[in-house]
Short mmCIF file of C-alpha atoms in Angstrom, two decimals:
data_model
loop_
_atom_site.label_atom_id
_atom_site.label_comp_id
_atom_site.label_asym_id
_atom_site.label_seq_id
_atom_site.Cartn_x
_atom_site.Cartn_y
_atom_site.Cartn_z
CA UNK A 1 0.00 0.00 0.00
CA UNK A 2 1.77 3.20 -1.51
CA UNK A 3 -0.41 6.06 -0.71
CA UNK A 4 0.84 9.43 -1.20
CA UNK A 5 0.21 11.23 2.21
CA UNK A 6 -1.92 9.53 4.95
CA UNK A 7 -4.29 12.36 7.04
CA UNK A 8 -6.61 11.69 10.00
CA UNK A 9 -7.63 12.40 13.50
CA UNK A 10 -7.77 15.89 15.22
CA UNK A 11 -3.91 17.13 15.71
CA UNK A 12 -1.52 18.65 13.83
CA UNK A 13 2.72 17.58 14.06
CA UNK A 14 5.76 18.27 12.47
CA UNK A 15 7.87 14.97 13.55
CA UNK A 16 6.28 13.22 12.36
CA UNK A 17 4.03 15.22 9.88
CA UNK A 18 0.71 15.05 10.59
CA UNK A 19 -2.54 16.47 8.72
CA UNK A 20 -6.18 16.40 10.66
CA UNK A 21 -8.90 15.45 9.30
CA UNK A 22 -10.63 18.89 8.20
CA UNK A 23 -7.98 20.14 6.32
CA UNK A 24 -6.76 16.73 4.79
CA UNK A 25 -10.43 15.76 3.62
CA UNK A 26 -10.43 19.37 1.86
CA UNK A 27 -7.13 18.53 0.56
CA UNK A 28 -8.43 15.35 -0.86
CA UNK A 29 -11.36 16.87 -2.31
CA UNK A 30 -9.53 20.10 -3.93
CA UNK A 31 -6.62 17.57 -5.42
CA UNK A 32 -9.03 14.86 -6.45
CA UNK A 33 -10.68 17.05 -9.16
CA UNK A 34 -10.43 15.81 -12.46
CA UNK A 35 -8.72 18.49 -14.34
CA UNK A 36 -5.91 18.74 -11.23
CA UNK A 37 -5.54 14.75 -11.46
CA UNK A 38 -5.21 15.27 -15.49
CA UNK A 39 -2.02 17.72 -14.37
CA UNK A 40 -0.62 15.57 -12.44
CA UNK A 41 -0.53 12.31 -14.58
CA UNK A 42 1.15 14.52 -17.17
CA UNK A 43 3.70 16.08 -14.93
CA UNK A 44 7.35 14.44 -14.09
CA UNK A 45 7.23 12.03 -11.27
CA UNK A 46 8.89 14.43 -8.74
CA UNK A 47 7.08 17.25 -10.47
CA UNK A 48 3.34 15.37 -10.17
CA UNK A 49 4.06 13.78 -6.90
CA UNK A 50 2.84 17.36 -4.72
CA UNK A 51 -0.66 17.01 -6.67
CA UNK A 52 -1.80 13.43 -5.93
CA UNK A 53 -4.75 13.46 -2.96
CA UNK A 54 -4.25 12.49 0.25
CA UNK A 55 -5.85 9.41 1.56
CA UNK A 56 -7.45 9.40 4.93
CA UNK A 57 -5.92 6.55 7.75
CA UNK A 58 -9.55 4.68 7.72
CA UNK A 59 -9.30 3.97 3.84
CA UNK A 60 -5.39 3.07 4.02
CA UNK A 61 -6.67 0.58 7.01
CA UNK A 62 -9.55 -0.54 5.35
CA UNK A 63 -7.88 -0.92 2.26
CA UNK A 64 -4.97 -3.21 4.21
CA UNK A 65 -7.94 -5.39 5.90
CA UNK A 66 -10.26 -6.05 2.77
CA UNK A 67 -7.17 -7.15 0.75
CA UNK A 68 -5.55 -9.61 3.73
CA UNK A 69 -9.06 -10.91 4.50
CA UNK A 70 -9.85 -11.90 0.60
CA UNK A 71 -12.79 -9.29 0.45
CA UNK A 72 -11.17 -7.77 -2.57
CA UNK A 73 -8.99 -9.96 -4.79
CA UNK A 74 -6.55 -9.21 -7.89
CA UNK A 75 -4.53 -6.24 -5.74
CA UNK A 76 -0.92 -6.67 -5.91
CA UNK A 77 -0.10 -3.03 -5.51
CA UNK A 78 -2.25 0.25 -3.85
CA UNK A 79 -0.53 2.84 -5.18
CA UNK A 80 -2.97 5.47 -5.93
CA UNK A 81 -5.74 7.38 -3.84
CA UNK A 82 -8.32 5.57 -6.74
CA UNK A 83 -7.02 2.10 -5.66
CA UNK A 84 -6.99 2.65 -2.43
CA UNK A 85 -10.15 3.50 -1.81
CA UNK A 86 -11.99 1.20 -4.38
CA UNK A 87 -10.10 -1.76 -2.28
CA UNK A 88 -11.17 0.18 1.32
CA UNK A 89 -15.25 0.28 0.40
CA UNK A 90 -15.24 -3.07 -0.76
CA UNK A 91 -17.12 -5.31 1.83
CA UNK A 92 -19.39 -8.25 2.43
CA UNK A 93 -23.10 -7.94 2.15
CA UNK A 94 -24.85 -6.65 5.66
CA UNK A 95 -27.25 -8.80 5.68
CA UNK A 96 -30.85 -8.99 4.09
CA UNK A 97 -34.23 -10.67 4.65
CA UNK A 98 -34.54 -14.59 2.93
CA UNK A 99 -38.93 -14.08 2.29
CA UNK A 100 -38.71 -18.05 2.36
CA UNK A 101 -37.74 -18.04 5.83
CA UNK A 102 -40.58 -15.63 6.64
CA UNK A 103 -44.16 -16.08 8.23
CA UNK A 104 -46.84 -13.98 7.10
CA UNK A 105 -46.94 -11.82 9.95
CA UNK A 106 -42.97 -11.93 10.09
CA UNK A 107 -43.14 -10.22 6.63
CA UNK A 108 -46.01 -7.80 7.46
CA UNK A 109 -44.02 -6.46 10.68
CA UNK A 110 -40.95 -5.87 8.34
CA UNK A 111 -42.90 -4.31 5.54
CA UNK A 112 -44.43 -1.71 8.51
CA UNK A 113 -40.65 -1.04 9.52
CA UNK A 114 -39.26 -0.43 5.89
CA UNK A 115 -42.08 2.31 6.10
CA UNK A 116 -41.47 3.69 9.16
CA UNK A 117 -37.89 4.39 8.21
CA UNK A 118 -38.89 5.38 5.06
CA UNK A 119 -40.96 8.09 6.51
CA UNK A 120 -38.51 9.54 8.45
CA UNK A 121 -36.05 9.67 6.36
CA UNK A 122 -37.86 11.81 4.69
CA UNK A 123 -39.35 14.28 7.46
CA UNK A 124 -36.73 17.02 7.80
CA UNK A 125 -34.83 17.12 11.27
CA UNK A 126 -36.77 14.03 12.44
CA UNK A 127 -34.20 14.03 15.54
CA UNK A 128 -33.20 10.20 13.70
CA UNK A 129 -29.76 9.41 12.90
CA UNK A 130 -30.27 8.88 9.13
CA UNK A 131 -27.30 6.74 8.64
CA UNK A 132 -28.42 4.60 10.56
CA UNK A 133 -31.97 4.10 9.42
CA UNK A 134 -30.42 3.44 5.84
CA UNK A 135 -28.49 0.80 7.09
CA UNK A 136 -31.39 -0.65 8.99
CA UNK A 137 -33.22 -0.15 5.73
CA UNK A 138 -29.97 -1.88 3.62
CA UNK A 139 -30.40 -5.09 6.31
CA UNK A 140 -34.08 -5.10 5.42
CA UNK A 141 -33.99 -5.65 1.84
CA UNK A 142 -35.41 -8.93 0.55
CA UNK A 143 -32.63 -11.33 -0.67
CA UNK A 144 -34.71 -11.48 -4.05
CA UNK A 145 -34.41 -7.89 -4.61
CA UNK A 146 -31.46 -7.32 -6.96
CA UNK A 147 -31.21 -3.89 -8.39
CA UNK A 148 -28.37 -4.84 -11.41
CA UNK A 149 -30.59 -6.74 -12.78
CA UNK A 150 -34.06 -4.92 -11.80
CA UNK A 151 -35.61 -2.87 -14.78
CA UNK A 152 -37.31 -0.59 -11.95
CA UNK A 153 -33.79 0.94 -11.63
CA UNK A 154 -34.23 2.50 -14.82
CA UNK A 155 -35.34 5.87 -13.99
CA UNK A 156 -34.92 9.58 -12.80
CA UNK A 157 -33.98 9.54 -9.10
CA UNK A 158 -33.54 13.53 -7.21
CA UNK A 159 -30.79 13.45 -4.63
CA UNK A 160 -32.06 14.25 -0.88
CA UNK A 161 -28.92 17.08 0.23
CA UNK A 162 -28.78 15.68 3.64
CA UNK A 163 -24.90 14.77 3.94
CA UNK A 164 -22.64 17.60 4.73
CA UNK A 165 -19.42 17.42 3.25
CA UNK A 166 -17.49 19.72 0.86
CA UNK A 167 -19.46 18.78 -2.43
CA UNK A 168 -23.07 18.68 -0.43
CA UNK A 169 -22.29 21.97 0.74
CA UNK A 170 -20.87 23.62 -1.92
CA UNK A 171 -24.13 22.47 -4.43
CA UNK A 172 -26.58 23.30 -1.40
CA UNK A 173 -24.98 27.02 -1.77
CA UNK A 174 -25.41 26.88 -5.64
CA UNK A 175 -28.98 26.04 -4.98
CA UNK A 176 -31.53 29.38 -4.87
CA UNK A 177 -33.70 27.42 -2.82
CA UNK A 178 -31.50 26.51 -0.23
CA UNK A 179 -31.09 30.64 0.52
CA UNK A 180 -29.03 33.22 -1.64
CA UNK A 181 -25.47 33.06 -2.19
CA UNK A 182 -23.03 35.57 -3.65
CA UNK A 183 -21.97 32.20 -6.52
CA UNK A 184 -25.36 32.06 -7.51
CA UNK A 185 -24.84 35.26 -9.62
CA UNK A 186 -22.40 33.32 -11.79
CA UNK A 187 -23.61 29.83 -11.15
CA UNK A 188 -27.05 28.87 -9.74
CA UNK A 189 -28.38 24.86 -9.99
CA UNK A 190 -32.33 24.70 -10.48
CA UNK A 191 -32.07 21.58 -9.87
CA UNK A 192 -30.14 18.18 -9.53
CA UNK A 193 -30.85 14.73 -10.34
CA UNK A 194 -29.90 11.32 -11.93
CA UNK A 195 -31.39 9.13 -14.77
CA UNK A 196 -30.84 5.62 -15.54
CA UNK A 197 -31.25 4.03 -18.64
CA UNK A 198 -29.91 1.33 -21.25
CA UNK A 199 -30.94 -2.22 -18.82
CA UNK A 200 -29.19 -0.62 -15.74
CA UNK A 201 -25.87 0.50 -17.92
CA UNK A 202 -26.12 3.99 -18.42
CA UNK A 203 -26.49 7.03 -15.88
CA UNK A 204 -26.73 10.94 -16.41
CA UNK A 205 -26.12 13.37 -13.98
CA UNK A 206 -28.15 16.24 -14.63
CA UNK A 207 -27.34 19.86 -13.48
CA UNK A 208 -30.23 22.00 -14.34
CA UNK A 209 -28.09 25.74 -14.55
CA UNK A 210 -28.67 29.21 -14.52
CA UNK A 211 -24.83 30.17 -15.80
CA UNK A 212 -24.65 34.30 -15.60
CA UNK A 213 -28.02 33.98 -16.28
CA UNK A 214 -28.95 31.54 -19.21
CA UNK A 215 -30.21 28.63 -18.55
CA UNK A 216 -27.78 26.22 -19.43
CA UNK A 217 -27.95 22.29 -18.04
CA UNK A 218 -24.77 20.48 -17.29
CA UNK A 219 -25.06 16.34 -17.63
CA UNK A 220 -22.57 14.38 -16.27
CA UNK A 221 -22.08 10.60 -17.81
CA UNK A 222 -20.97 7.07 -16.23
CA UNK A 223 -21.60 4.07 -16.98
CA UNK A 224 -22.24 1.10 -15.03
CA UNK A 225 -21.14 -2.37 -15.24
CA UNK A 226 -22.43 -5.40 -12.59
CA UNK A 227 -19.72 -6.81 -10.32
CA UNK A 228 -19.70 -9.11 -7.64
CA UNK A 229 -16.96 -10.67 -4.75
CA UNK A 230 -19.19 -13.38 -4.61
CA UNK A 231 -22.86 -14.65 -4.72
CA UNK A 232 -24.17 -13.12 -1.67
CA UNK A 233 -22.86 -9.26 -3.37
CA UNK A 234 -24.34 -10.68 -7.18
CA UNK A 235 -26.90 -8.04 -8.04
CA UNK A 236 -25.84 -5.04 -5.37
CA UNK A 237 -22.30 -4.06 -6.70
CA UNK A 238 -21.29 -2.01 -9.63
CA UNK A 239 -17.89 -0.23 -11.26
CA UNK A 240 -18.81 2.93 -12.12
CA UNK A 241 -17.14 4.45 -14.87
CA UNK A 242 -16.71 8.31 -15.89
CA UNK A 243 -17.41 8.57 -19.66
CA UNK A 244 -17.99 12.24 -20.17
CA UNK A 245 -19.67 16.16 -20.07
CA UNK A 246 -22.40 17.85 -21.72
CA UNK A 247 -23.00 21.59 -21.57
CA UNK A 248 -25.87 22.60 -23.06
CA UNK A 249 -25.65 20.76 -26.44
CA UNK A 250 -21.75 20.72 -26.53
CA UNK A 251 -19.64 17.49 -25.44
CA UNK A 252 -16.68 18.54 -23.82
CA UNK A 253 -13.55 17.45 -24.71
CA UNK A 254 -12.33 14.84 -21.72
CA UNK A 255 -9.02 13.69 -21.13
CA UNK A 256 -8.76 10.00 -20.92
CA UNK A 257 -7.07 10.01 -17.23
CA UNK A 258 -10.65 11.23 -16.34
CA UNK A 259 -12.19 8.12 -17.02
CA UNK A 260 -11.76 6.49 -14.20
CA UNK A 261 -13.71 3.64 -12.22
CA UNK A 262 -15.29 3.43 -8.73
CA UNK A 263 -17.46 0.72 -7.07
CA UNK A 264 -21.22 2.17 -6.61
CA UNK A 265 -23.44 -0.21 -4.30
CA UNK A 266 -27.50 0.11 -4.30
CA UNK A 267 -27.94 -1.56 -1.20
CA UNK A 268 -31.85 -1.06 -1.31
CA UNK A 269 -34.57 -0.35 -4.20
CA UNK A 270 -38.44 -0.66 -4.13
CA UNK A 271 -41.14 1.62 -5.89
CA UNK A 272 -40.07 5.29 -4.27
CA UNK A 273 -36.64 5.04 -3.35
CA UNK A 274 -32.76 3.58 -3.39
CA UNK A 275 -30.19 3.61 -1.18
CA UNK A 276 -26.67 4.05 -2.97
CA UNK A 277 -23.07 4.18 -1.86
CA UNK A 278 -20.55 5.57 -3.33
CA UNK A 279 -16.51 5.31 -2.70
CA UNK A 280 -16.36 6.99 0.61
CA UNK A 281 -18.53 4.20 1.74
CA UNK A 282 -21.36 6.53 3.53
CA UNK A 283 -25.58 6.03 2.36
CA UNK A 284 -27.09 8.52 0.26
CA UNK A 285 -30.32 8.17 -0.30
CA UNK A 286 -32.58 8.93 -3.47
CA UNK A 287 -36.26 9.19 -4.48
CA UNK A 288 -37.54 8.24 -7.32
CA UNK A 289 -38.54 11.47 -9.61
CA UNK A 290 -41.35 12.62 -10.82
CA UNK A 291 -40.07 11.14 -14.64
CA UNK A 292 -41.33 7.41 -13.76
CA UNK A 293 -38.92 4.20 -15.41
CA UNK A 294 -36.94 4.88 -18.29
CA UNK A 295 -37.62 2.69 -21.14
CA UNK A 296 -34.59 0.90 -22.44
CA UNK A 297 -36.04 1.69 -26.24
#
């Protein structure tokens, strides 16, 4: 495991060098953008080496304990803040309901909690923990459910801004409804949301903008191809890949070092909402938009 810089915890040192976690997560954020990454790959080693992220010291642990326990296989070398934390969120299923194994009333009692959580995961500042309700809600899906391969995935899904990290934030500021901003005068987002299409392989990030006025929308593409560590992760686990950028009617031109892959894991679907995870491991949930399934055609 060759990680550039290692950050974490709440104090600062010279000998030897330490980074907390605030700044070194907004380091990590600021150096992870794509066009910084881009700079780096084309600089000189010793030149390129300043501009590689930082990794934080639970993703260069959990990247060391997924590999030695077999969760993640085919890793010789971590060398890179991608690898690293592809090989940290890696993990084995947690848990999900068999509906053989279930009475009637067993399955009626955990239908009535998927609600409940439901429900207050969406009521604002329900005093819940909401990470904690989507894992309950993760540990509650039915063993049959298997969202790689369901067609109900095809469809527009509106993120739910509860998180707050750097990227939450920032978009929450961008967002007139979310109160004014001085950045909305350059760069306002109507609104944000996702669409999949193509049998589960295609997904659009839409940015609807207001750029210096003009509405202008900004879609961001990936594609998605099913993975699995083994039968009980079949049908939950993706790789994620970057494929390109849309403004307005214009493709952008993309370098090719910005195509890069990350697991994605839907560790819950039904009729009005997912549960995804991305690389830093954390829930997000998603509702499903007012655009209902996406035809493949």
């Amino acid at each position: 495991v060759q990680p550039s810089f290692i950050y974490g915890g709440n104090k600062y040192g010279i000998s030897p060098p330490r980074v907390a976690s605030p700044v070194g997560a907004l380091a990590e954020e600021v150096l992870g953008l794509y066009p910084i990454q881009a700079l780096s790959k084309a600089l000189p080693d010793a030149l390129g080496a300043p501009l590689e992220p930082p990794v934080s010291v639970e993703s260069t642990a959990g990247a060391c304990l997924n590999v030695a326990l077999g969760i993640c296989e085919g890793y010789t070398v971590l060398d890179s803040k991608d690898s690293i934390v592809m090989a940290a969120t890696a993990h084995r299923p947690r848990g999900c309901i068999d509906e053989e194994e279930c009475s009637v009333e067993e399955e009626a009692e955990i239908q009535s909690r998927r609600d409940y959580i439901k429900r207050m995961l969406q009521t604002p500042n329900s005093g819940q923990d909401d990470i904690a309700l989507m894992e309950e809600l993760e540990s509650l899906r039915a063993r049959s459910t298997k969202p790689a391969y369901d067609a109900s995935l095809n469809s527009r899904w509106d993120f739910v801004l509860s998180k707050s990290d750097l990227g939450t934030d920032l978009l929450k500021k961008l967002k007139p409804e979310e109160g004014f901003s001085p950045l909305q005068l350059a760069y306002a987002v109507r609104d944000v949301y996702m669409e999949i299409s193509e049998e589960q392989s295609q997904v659009k990030i839409v940015l609807k903008s207001k750029i210096l006025g003009r509405n202008i929308d900004v879609a961001l593409s990936t594609s998605l191809l099913p993975t699995a560590y083994d039968d009980e992760t079949d049908g939950t686990l993706f790789v994620e890949r970057f494929e390109g950028v849309k403004v307005g009617d214009v493709d952008m031109p993309i370098p090719k070092s910005w195509k890069r892959s990350r697991y994605l894991e839907i560790g819950y679907l039904d009729h009005d909402m997912m549960i995804a995870r991305g690389n830093g491991g954390e829930p997000h949930f998603l509702l499903r938009g007012r655009n209902r399934p996406i035809s493949s055609d």
